[in-house]
């Protein structure tokens, strides 16, 4: 079973909690921004909420556990209700992954505060390990989803952003063949050789972003020894 999952089986409780948080905030950001821009479609369907059960998608959640990334239920958006349809559509699409970046930032900020105040080390070893696992997954999964959702393939947010920037003629042709694009996307996910030369290099961008956040917070707080934290987390160096 553990080999079937992308994450260690013993970490499943942390993964589930983090998934509920990151997917909920991501979809709420879409729904709330669309509502503020004049589209009440998501609001009428009860999507302008932080209730995780409204946003979670079973297949997308399972895919993240198995393949390392996934998605939640797409928020319905009627772009014809926007005053500036193209600009507001791009913003509504972008705020989802940007919310993941913000959550990673806040998660690392809280972790550094726990380190700075000594609270991270004053509890029992079990509590310390729980905090390390929770915040590690909170930061890493949010950064993963931030990068992943900007990939310009349907059904991801990156595709919606690129589609709004394309000439209508080209966009129309893509929309006519969108089912093929989704099939290609799934092939990239489930065929390791294809994934190794397509998705994996893109997803690896989370590493430099992670290190950039570390450098930023190390300049504000007492530096954290992330090598030791990574060793505590998994028994091997996870900074790769």
PDB file of C-alpha atoms in Angstrom:
ATOM      1  CA  UNK A   1       0.000   0.000   0.000  1.00  0.00           C
ATOM      2  CA  UNK A   2       2.808   2.409   0.896  1.00  0.00           C
ATOM      3  CA  UNK A   3       4.442   1.879  -2.507  1.00  0.00           C
ATOM      4  CA  UNK A   4       1.118   2.659  -4.155  1.00  0.00           C
ATOM      5  CA  UNK A   5       0.942   6.060  -2.488  1.00  0.00           C
ATOM      6  CA  UNK A   6       3.192   8.984  -3.379  1.00  0.00           C
ATOM      7  CA  UNK A   7       3.612   9.788   0.315  1.00  0.00           C
ATOM      8  CA  UNK A   8       4.559   7.488   3.237  1.00  0.00           C
ATOM      9  CA  UNK A   9       1.507   5.755   4.656  1.00  0.00           C
ATOM     10  CA  UNK A  10       2.270   6.886   8.212  1.00  0.00           C
ATOM     11  CA  UNK A  11       2.083  10.518   7.046  1.00  0.00           C
ATOM     12  CA  UNK A  12      -1.422  10.115   5.635  1.00  0.00           C
ATOM     13  CA  UNK A  13      -3.144  12.054   8.472  1.00  0.00           C
ATOM     14  CA  UNK A  14      -0.918  15.081   7.833  1.00  0.00           C
ATOM     15  CA  UNK A  15      -1.508  14.814   4.087  1.00  0.00           C
ATOM     16  CA  UNK A  16      -5.285  14.692   4.473  1.00  0.00           C
ATOM     17  CA  UNK A  17      -5.347  17.750   6.755  1.00  0.00           C
ATOM     18  CA  UNK A  18      -3.041  19.708   4.462  1.00  0.00           C
ATOM     19  CA  UNK A  19      -5.032  18.737   1.359  1.00  0.00           C
ATOM     20  CA  UNK A  20      -8.242  19.938   2.946  1.00  0.00           C
ATOM     21  CA  UNK A  21      -6.587  23.267   3.753  1.00  0.00           C
ATOM     22  CA  UNK A  22      -4.814  23.936   0.462  1.00  0.00           C
ATOM     23  CA  UNK A  23      -7.627  22.842  -1.854  1.00  0.00           C
ATOM     24  CA  UNK A  24     -10.239  24.721   0.158  1.00  0.00           C
ATOM     25  CA  UNK A  25      -8.325  28.000   0.180  1.00  0.00           C
ATOM     26  CA  UNK A  26      -7.431  27.605  -3.519  1.00  0.00           C
ATOM     27  CA  UNK A  27     -11.030  27.137  -4.658  1.00  0.00           C
ATOM     28  CA  UNK A  28     -12.364  29.721  -2.222  1.00  0.00           C
ATOM     29  CA  UNK A  29      -9.975  32.255  -3.756  1.00  0.00           C
ATOM     30  CA  UNK A  30     -11.425  31.542  -7.212  1.00  0.00           C
ATOM     31  CA  UNK A  31     -15.019  31.722  -6.000  1.00  0.00           C
ATOM     32  CA  UNK A  32     -14.589  34.818  -3.842  1.00  0.00           C
ATOM     33  CA  UNK A  33     -12.730  36.831  -6.490  1.00  0.00           C
ATOM     34  CA  UNK A  34     -15.307  35.916  -9.156  1.00  0.00           C
ATOM     35  CA  UNK A  35     -18.096  36.976  -6.790  1.00  0.00           C
ATOM     36  CA  UNK A  36     -16.375  40.280  -6.059  1.00  0.00           C
ATOM     37  CA  UNK A  37     -16.005  40.906  -9.798  1.00  0.00           C
ATOM     38  CA  UNK A  38     -19.755  40.522 -10.311  1.00  0.00           C
ATOM     39  CA  UNK A  39     -20.230  36.820 -11.081  1.00  0.00           C
ATOM     40  CA  UNK A  40     -22.542  35.181  -8.540  1.00  0.00           C
ATOM     41  CA  UNK A  41     -22.509  31.729 -10.194  1.00  0.00           C
ATOM     42  CA  UNK A  42     -20.208  30.137  -7.614  1.00  0.00           C
ATOM     43  CA  UNK A  43     -21.958  32.020  -4.806  1.00  0.00           C
ATOM     44  CA  UNK A  44     -25.331  30.520  -5.771  1.00  0.00           C
ATOM     45  CA  UNK A  45     -23.768  27.043  -5.733  1.00  0.00           C
ATOM     46  CA  UNK A  46     -22.395  27.591  -2.225  1.00  0.00           C
ATOM     47  CA  UNK A  47     -18.751  27.740  -3.302  1.00  0.00           C
ATOM     48  CA  UNK A  48     -17.893  31.051  -1.590  1.00  0.00           C
ATOM     49  CA  UNK A  49     -17.120  29.177   1.599  1.00  0.00           C
ATOM     50  CA  UNK A  50     -14.219  27.651   3.512  1.00  0.00           C
ATOM     51  CA  UNK A  51     -16.101  24.383   3.998  1.00  0.00           C
ATOM     52  CA  UNK A  52     -13.731  21.713   2.580  1.00  0.00           C
ATOM     53  CA  UNK A  53     -16.542  19.296   1.690  1.00  0.00           C
ATOM     54  CA  UNK A  54     -17.855  21.747  -0.889  1.00  0.00           C
ATOM     55  CA  UNK A  55     -14.540  22.002  -2.735  1.00  0.00           C
ATOM     56  CA  UNK A  56     -12.829  18.603  -2.571  1.00  0.00           C
ATOM     57  CA  UNK A  57     -12.831  16.407  -5.687  1.00  0.00           C
ATOM     58  CA  UNK A  58     -12.516  12.682  -5.018  1.00  0.00           C
ATOM     59  CA  UNK A  59     -10.483  11.834  -8.124  1.00  0.00           C
ATOM     60  CA  UNK A  60      -8.238  14.900  -7.810  1.00  0.00           C
ATOM     61  CA  UNK A  61      -7.528  14.118  -4.147  1.00  0.00           C
ATOM     62  CA  UNK A  62      -6.766  10.453  -4.888  1.00  0.00           C
ATOM     63  CA  UNK A  63      -4.492  11.492  -7.768  1.00  0.00           C
ATOM     64  CA  UNK A  64      -2.471  13.714  -5.454  1.00  0.00           C
ATOM     65  CA  UNK A  65      -2.017  10.826  -3.022  1.00  0.00           C
ATOM     66  CA  UNK A  66      -0.992   8.475  -5.840  1.00  0.00           C
ATOM     67  CA  UNK A  67       0.824  10.712  -8.334  1.00  0.00           C
ATOM     68  CA  UNK A  68       1.972  13.599  -6.139  1.00  0.00           C
ATOM     69  CA  UNK A  69      -0.407  16.274  -7.438  1.00  0.00           C
ATOM     70  CA  UNK A  70      -4.097  16.737  -8.060  1.00  0.00           C
ATOM     71  CA  UNK A  71      -6.967  19.198  -7.983  1.00  0.00           C
ATOM     72  CA  UNK A  72     -10.273  20.107  -6.352  1.00  0.00           C
ATOM     73  CA  UNK A  73     -13.711  20.708  -7.871  1.00  0.00           C
ATOM     74  CA  UNK A  74     -13.470  23.489 -10.464  1.00  0.00           C
ATOM     75  CA  UNK A  75     -15.293  26.656  -9.476  1.00  0.00           C
ATOM     76  CA  UNK A  76     -17.990  27.592 -12.021  1.00  0.00           C
ATOM     77  CA  UNK A  77     -17.299  31.015 -13.497  1.00  0.00           C
ATOM     78  CA  UNK A  78     -19.478  32.981 -15.921  1.00  0.00           C
ATOM     79  CA  UNK A  79     -17.014  35.436 -17.439  1.00  0.00           C
ATOM     80  CA  UNK A  80     -19.770  37.286 -19.307  1.00  0.00           C
ATOM     81  CA  UNK A  81     -20.743  38.893 -15.998  1.00  0.00           C
ATOM     82  CA  UNK A  82     -17.351  40.571 -15.608  1.00  0.00           C
ATOM     83  CA  UNK A  83     -17.029  44.241 -16.558  1.00  0.00           C
ATOM     84  CA  UNK A  84     -13.573  43.644 -18.029  1.00  0.00           C
ATOM     85  CA  UNK A  85     -14.005  40.033 -19.058  1.00  0.00           C
ATOM     86  CA  UNK A  86     -10.464  39.174 -20.164  1.00  0.00           C
ATOM     87  CA  UNK A  87      -8.574  40.919 -17.346  1.00  0.00           C
ATOM     88  CA  UNK A  88     -10.900  39.731 -14.600  1.00  0.00           C
ATOM     89  CA  UNK A  89     -10.884  36.175 -15.982  1.00  0.00           C
ATOM     90  CA  UNK A  90      -7.089  36.131 -15.791  1.00  0.00           C
ATOM     91  CA  UNK A  91      -7.144  37.459 -12.217  1.00  0.00           C
ATOM     92  CA  UNK A  92      -9.766  34.924 -11.108  1.00  0.00           C
ATOM     93  CA  UNK A  93      -7.686  32.101 -12.613  1.00  0.00           C
ATOM     94  CA  UNK A  94      -4.430  33.367 -11.108  1.00  0.00           C
ATOM     95  CA  UNK A  95      -5.616  33.926  -7.528  1.00  0.00           C
ATOM     96  CA  UNK A  96      -6.010  30.177  -6.961  1.00  0.00           C
ATOM     97  CA  UNK A  97      -2.341  29.204  -7.371  1.00  0.00           C
ATOM     98  CA  UNK A  98      -1.274  32.524  -5.846  1.00  0.00           C
ATOM     99  CA  UNK A  99      -3.244  31.571  -2.722  1.00  0.00           C
ATOM    100  CA  UNK A 100      -1.112  28.419  -2.549  1.00  0.00           C
ATOM    101  CA  UNK A 101       2.050  30.518  -2.664  1.00  0.00           C
ATOM    102  CA  UNK A 102       0.635  32.726   0.087  1.00  0.00           C
ATOM    103  CA  UNK A 103      -0.167  29.686   2.247  1.00  0.00           C
ATOM    104  CA  UNK A 104       3.374  28.377   1.801  1.00  0.00           C
ATOM    105  CA  UNK A 105       4.679  31.792   2.842  1.00  0.00           C
ATOM    106  CA  UNK A 106       2.419  31.926   5.921  1.00  0.00           C
ATOM    107  CA  UNK A 107       3.255  28.318   6.818  1.00  0.00           C
ATOM    108  CA  UNK A 108       6.978  29.025   6.728  1.00  0.00           C
ATOM    109  CA  UNK A 109       6.459  32.273   8.675  1.00  0.00           C
ATOM    110  CA  UNK A 110       4.650  30.401  11.478  1.00  0.00           C
ATOM    111  CA  UNK A 111       7.340  27.695  11.495  1.00  0.00           C
ATOM    112  CA  UNK A 112      10.070  30.313  11.878  1.00  0.00           C
ATOM    113  CA  UNK A 113       8.127  32.014  14.682  1.00  0.00           C
ATOM    114  CA  UNK A 114       7.850  28.662  16.495  1.00  0.00           C
ATOM    115  CA  UNK A 115      11.617  28.299  16.040  1.00  0.00           C
ATOM    116  CA  UNK A 116      12.385  31.869  17.145  1.00  0.00           C
ATOM    117  CA  UNK A 117      10.248  31.629  20.306  1.00  0.00           C
ATOM    118  CA  UNK A 118      11.572  28.174  21.207  1.00  0.00           C
ATOM    119  CA  UNK A 119       8.095  26.645  21.117  1.00  0.00           C
ATOM    120  CA  UNK A 120       9.187  24.247  18.382  1.00  0.00           C
ATOM    121  CA  UNK A 121      11.638  22.544  20.722  1.00  0.00           C
ATOM    122  CA  UNK A 122       9.961  22.942  24.138  1.00  0.00           C
ATOM    123  CA  UNK A 123       7.309  20.275  23.508  1.00  0.00           C
ATOM    124  CA  UNK A 124       7.800  16.523  23.529  1.00  0.00           C
ATOM    125  CA  UNK A 125       9.614  14.768  20.710  1.00  0.00           C
ATOM    126  CA  UNK A 126       6.297  13.487  19.359  1.00  0.00           C
ATOM    127  CA  UNK A 127       4.816  16.997  19.168  1.00  0.00           C
ATOM    128  CA  UNK A 128       8.012  18.299  17.575  1.00  0.00           C
ATOM    129  CA  UNK A 129       7.868  15.584  14.893  1.00  0.00           C
ATOM    130  CA  UNK A 130       4.179  16.273  14.272  1.00  0.00           C
ATOM    131  CA  UNK A 131       4.892  19.986  13.772  1.00  0.00           C
ATOM    132  CA  UNK A 132       7.804  19.253  11.445  1.00  0.00           C
ATOM    133  CA  UNK A 133       5.718  16.889   9.316  1.00  0.00           C
ATOM    134  CA  UNK A 134       2.688  19.174   9.190  1.00  0.00           C
ATOM    135  CA  UNK A 135       4.559  22.338   8.227  1.00  0.00           C
ATOM    136  CA  UNK A 136       6.847  20.513   5.801  1.00  0.00           C
ATOM    137  CA  UNK A 137       3.858  19.127   3.908  1.00  0.00           C
ATOM    138  CA  UNK A 138       1.972  22.416   4.166  1.00  0.00           C
ATOM    139  CA  UNK A 139       4.841  24.290   2.541  1.00  0.00           C
ATOM    140  CA  UNK A 140       5.842  21.679  -0.036  1.00  0.00           C
ATOM    141  CA  UNK A 141       2.333  20.800  -1.233  1.00  0.00           C
ATOM    142  CA  UNK A 142       1.372  24.457  -1.548  1.00  0.00           C
ATOM    143  CA  UNK A 143       4.493  25.188  -3.593  1.00  0.00           C
ATOM    144  CA  UNK A 144       3.829  22.093  -5.695  1.00  0.00           C
ATOM    145  CA  UNK A 145       0.271  23.204  -6.434  1.00  0.00           C
ATOM    146  CA  UNK A 146       1.417  26.767  -7.101  1.00  0.00           C
ATOM    147  CA  UNK A 147       3.783  25.576  -9.847  1.00  0.00           C
ATOM    148  CA  UNK A 148       1.511  22.774 -11.067  1.00  0.00           C
ATOM    149  CA  UNK A 149      -1.575  24.939 -11.549  1.00  0.00           C
ATOM    150  CA  UNK A 150       0.275  27.427 -13.738  1.00  0.00           C
ATOM    151  CA  UNK A 151       1.029  24.703 -16.316  1.00  0.00           C
ATOM    152  CA  UNK A 152      -0.877  25.799 -19.466  1.00  0.00           C
ATOM    153  CA  UNK A 153      -2.785  22.545 -19.995  1.00  0.00           C
ATOM    154  CA  UNK A 154      -6.493  21.947 -19.325  1.00  0.00           C
ATOM    155  CA  UNK A 155      -8.041  21.691 -16.801  1.00  0.00           C
ATOM    156  CA  UNK A 156      -5.432  23.772 -14.947  1.00  0.00           C
ATOM    157  CA  UNK A 157      -5.505  27.496 -14.166  1.00  0.00           C
ATOM    158  CA  UNK A 158      -2.498  28.118 -16.377  1.00  0.00           C
ATOM    159  CA  UNK A 159      -4.512  27.024 -19.403  1.00  0.00           C
ATOM    160  CA  UNK A 160      -7.335  29.432 -18.571  1.00  0.00           C
ATOM    161  CA  UNK A 161      -4.852  32.301 -18.272  1.00  0.00           C
ATOM    162  CA  UNK A 162      -3.137  31.485 -21.576  1.00  0.00           C
ATOM    163  CA  UNK A 163      -6.500  30.967 -23.300  1.00  0.00           C
ATOM    164  CA  UNK A 164      -7.556  34.506 -22.388  1.00  0.00           C
ATOM    165  CA  UNK A 165      -4.367  35.876 -23.964  1.00  0.00           C
ATOM    166  CA  UNK A 166      -4.745  33.991 -27.249  1.00  0.00           C
ATOM    167  CA  UNK A 167      -6.536  35.340 -30.327  1.00  0.00           C
ATOM    168  CA  UNK A 168     -10.135  34.115 -30.451  1.00  0.00           C
ATOM    169  CA  UNK A 169      -9.511  32.108 -33.620  1.00  0.00           C
ATOM    170  CA  UNK A 170      -6.715  30.081 -32.047  1.00  0.00           C
ATOM    171  CA  UNK A 171      -8.600  29.714 -28.778  1.00  0.00           C
ATOM    172  CA  UNK A 172     -11.649  28.382 -30.624  1.00  0.00           C
ATOM    173  CA  UNK A 173      -9.556  25.707 -32.355  1.00  0.00           C
ATOM    174  CA  UNK A 174      -8.041  24.645 -29.025  1.00  0.00           C
ATOM    175  CA  UNK A 175     -11.461  24.467 -27.390  1.00  0.00           C
ATOM    176  CA  UNK A 176     -12.646  22.193 -30.194  1.00  0.00           C
ATOM    177  CA  UNK A 177      -9.855  19.737 -29.376  1.00  0.00           C
ATOM    178  CA  UNK A 178      -9.652  20.254 -25.629  1.00  0.00           C
ATOM    179  CA  UNK A 179     -10.425  16.591 -24.918  1.00  0.00           C
ATOM    180  CA  UNK A 180      -7.175  15.616 -26.672  1.00  0.00           C
ATOM    181  CA  UNK A 181      -5.238  18.089 -24.567  1.00  0.00           C
ATOM    182  CA  UNK A 182      -6.677  16.549 -21.402  1.00  0.00           C
ATOM    183  CA  UNK A 183      -5.718  13.070 -22.600  1.00  0.00           C
ATOM    184  CA  UNK A 184      -2.176  14.273 -23.284  1.00  0.00           C
ATOM    185  CA  UNK A 185      -2.080  15.773 -19.794  1.00  0.00           C
ATOM    186  CA  UNK A 186      -3.084  12.449 -18.215  1.00  0.00           C
ATOM    187  CA  UNK A 187      -0.426  10.648 -20.282  1.00  0.00           C
ATOM    188  CA  UNK A 188       2.165  13.062 -18.886  1.00  0.00           C
ATOM    189  CA  UNK A 189       0.947  12.192 -15.383  1.00  0.00           C
ATOM    190  CA  UNK A 190       0.813   8.413 -15.590  1.00  0.00           C
ATOM    191  CA  UNK A 191       3.624   7.461 -18.016  1.00  0.00           C
ATOM    192  CA  UNK A 192       6.923   7.879 -16.107  1.00  0.00           C
ATOM    193  CA  UNK A 193       9.209   8.449 -19.141  1.00  0.00           C
ATOM    194  CA  UNK A 194       6.918  11.208 -20.424  1.00  0.00           C
ATOM    195  CA  UNK A 195       6.529  12.696 -16.988  1.00  0.00           C
ATOM    196  CA  UNK A 196      10.312  12.741 -16.500  1.00  0.00           C
ATOM    197  CA  UNK A 197      10.814  15.046 -19.495  1.00  0.00           C
ATOM    198  CA  UNK A 198       7.643  17.151 -19.190  1.00  0.00           C
ATOM    199  CA  UNK A 199       5.990  17.634 -15.807  1.00  0.00           C
ATOM    200  CA  UNK A 200       8.886  16.771 -13.511  1.00  0.00           C
ATOM    201  CA  UNK A 201      11.232  19.540 -14.758  1.00  0.00           C
ATOM    202  CA  UNK A 202       8.414  22.061 -14.295  1.00  0.00           C
ATOM    203  CA  UNK A 203       7.451  20.784 -10.852  1.00  0.00           C
ATOM    204  CA  UNK A 204      11.096  20.899  -9.789  1.00  0.00           C
ATOM    205  CA  UNK A 205      10.775  24.699  -9.843  1.00  0.00           C
ATOM    206  CA  UNK A 206       9.275  24.400  -6.371  1.00  0.00           C
ATOM    207  CA  UNK A 207      12.829  23.748  -5.126  1.00  0.00           C
ATOM    208  CA  UNK A 208      14.248  27.204  -5.983  1.00  0.00           C
ATOM    209  CA  UNK A 209      11.089  28.847  -4.619  1.00  0.00           C
ATOM    210  CA  UNK A 210      11.466  26.879  -1.383  1.00  0.00           C
ATOM    211  CA  UNK A 211      15.097  27.930  -1.081  1.00  0.00           C
ATOM    212  CA  UNK A 212      14.142  31.520  -1.866  1.00  0.00           C
ATOM    213  CA  UNK A 213      11.648  31.520   1.020  1.00  0.00           C
ATOM    214  CA  UNK A 214      14.299  30.045   3.307  1.00  0.00           C
ATOM    215  CA  UNK A 215      16.778  32.784   2.367  1.00  0.00           C
ATOM    216  CA  UNK A 216      14.110  35.434   2.939  1.00  0.00           C
ATOM    217  CA  UNK A 217      13.138  34.217   6.401  1.00  0.00           C
ATOM    218  CA  UNK A 218      16.735  33.446   7.391  1.00  0.00           C
ATOM    219  CA  UNK A 219      17.386  37.151   6.852  1.00  0.00           C
ATOM    220  CA  UNK A 220      14.611  38.100   9.276  1.00  0.00           C
ATOM    221  CA  UNK A 221      14.756  35.424  11.967  1.00  0.00           C
ATOM    222  CA  UNK A 222      17.495  33.281  13.457  1.00  0.00           C
ATOM    223  CA  UNK A 223      18.481  30.907  10.626  1.00  0.00           C
ATOM    224  CA  UNK A 224      16.964  27.435  10.714  1.00  0.00           C
ATOM    225  CA  UNK A 225      19.060  24.353  10.055  1.00  0.00           C
ATOM    226  CA  UNK A 226      16.881  22.916   7.306  1.00  0.00           C
ATOM    227  CA  UNK A 227      19.256  20.026   6.740  1.00  0.00           C
ATOM    228  CA  UNK A 228      18.651  18.789  10.287  1.00  0.00           C
ATOM    229  CA  UNK A 229      14.905  19.376   9.899  1.00  0.00           C
ATOM    230  CA  UNK A 230      14.911  17.381   6.671  1.00  0.00           C
ATOM    231  CA  UNK A 231      16.811  14.595   8.423  1.00  0.00           C
ATOM    232  CA  UNK A 232      14.271  14.622  11.247  1.00  0.00           C
ATOM    233  CA  UNK A 233      11.469  14.551   8.699  1.00  0.00           C
ATOM    234  CA  UNK A 234      12.574  11.573   6.663  1.00  0.00           C
ATOM    235  CA  UNK A 235      15.956  10.260   7.717  1.00  0.00           C
ATOM    236  CA  UNK A 236      17.538  11.558   4.498  1.00  0.00           C
ATOM    237  CA  UNK A 237      18.265  14.900   2.863  1.00  0.00           C
ATOM    238  CA  UNK A 238      14.985  16.083   1.312  1.00  0.00           C
ATOM    239  CA  UNK A 239      16.322  19.379  -0.053  1.00  0.00           C
ATOM    240  CA  UNK A 240      16.588  18.410  -3.689  1.00  0.00           C
TER     241      UNK A 240
END
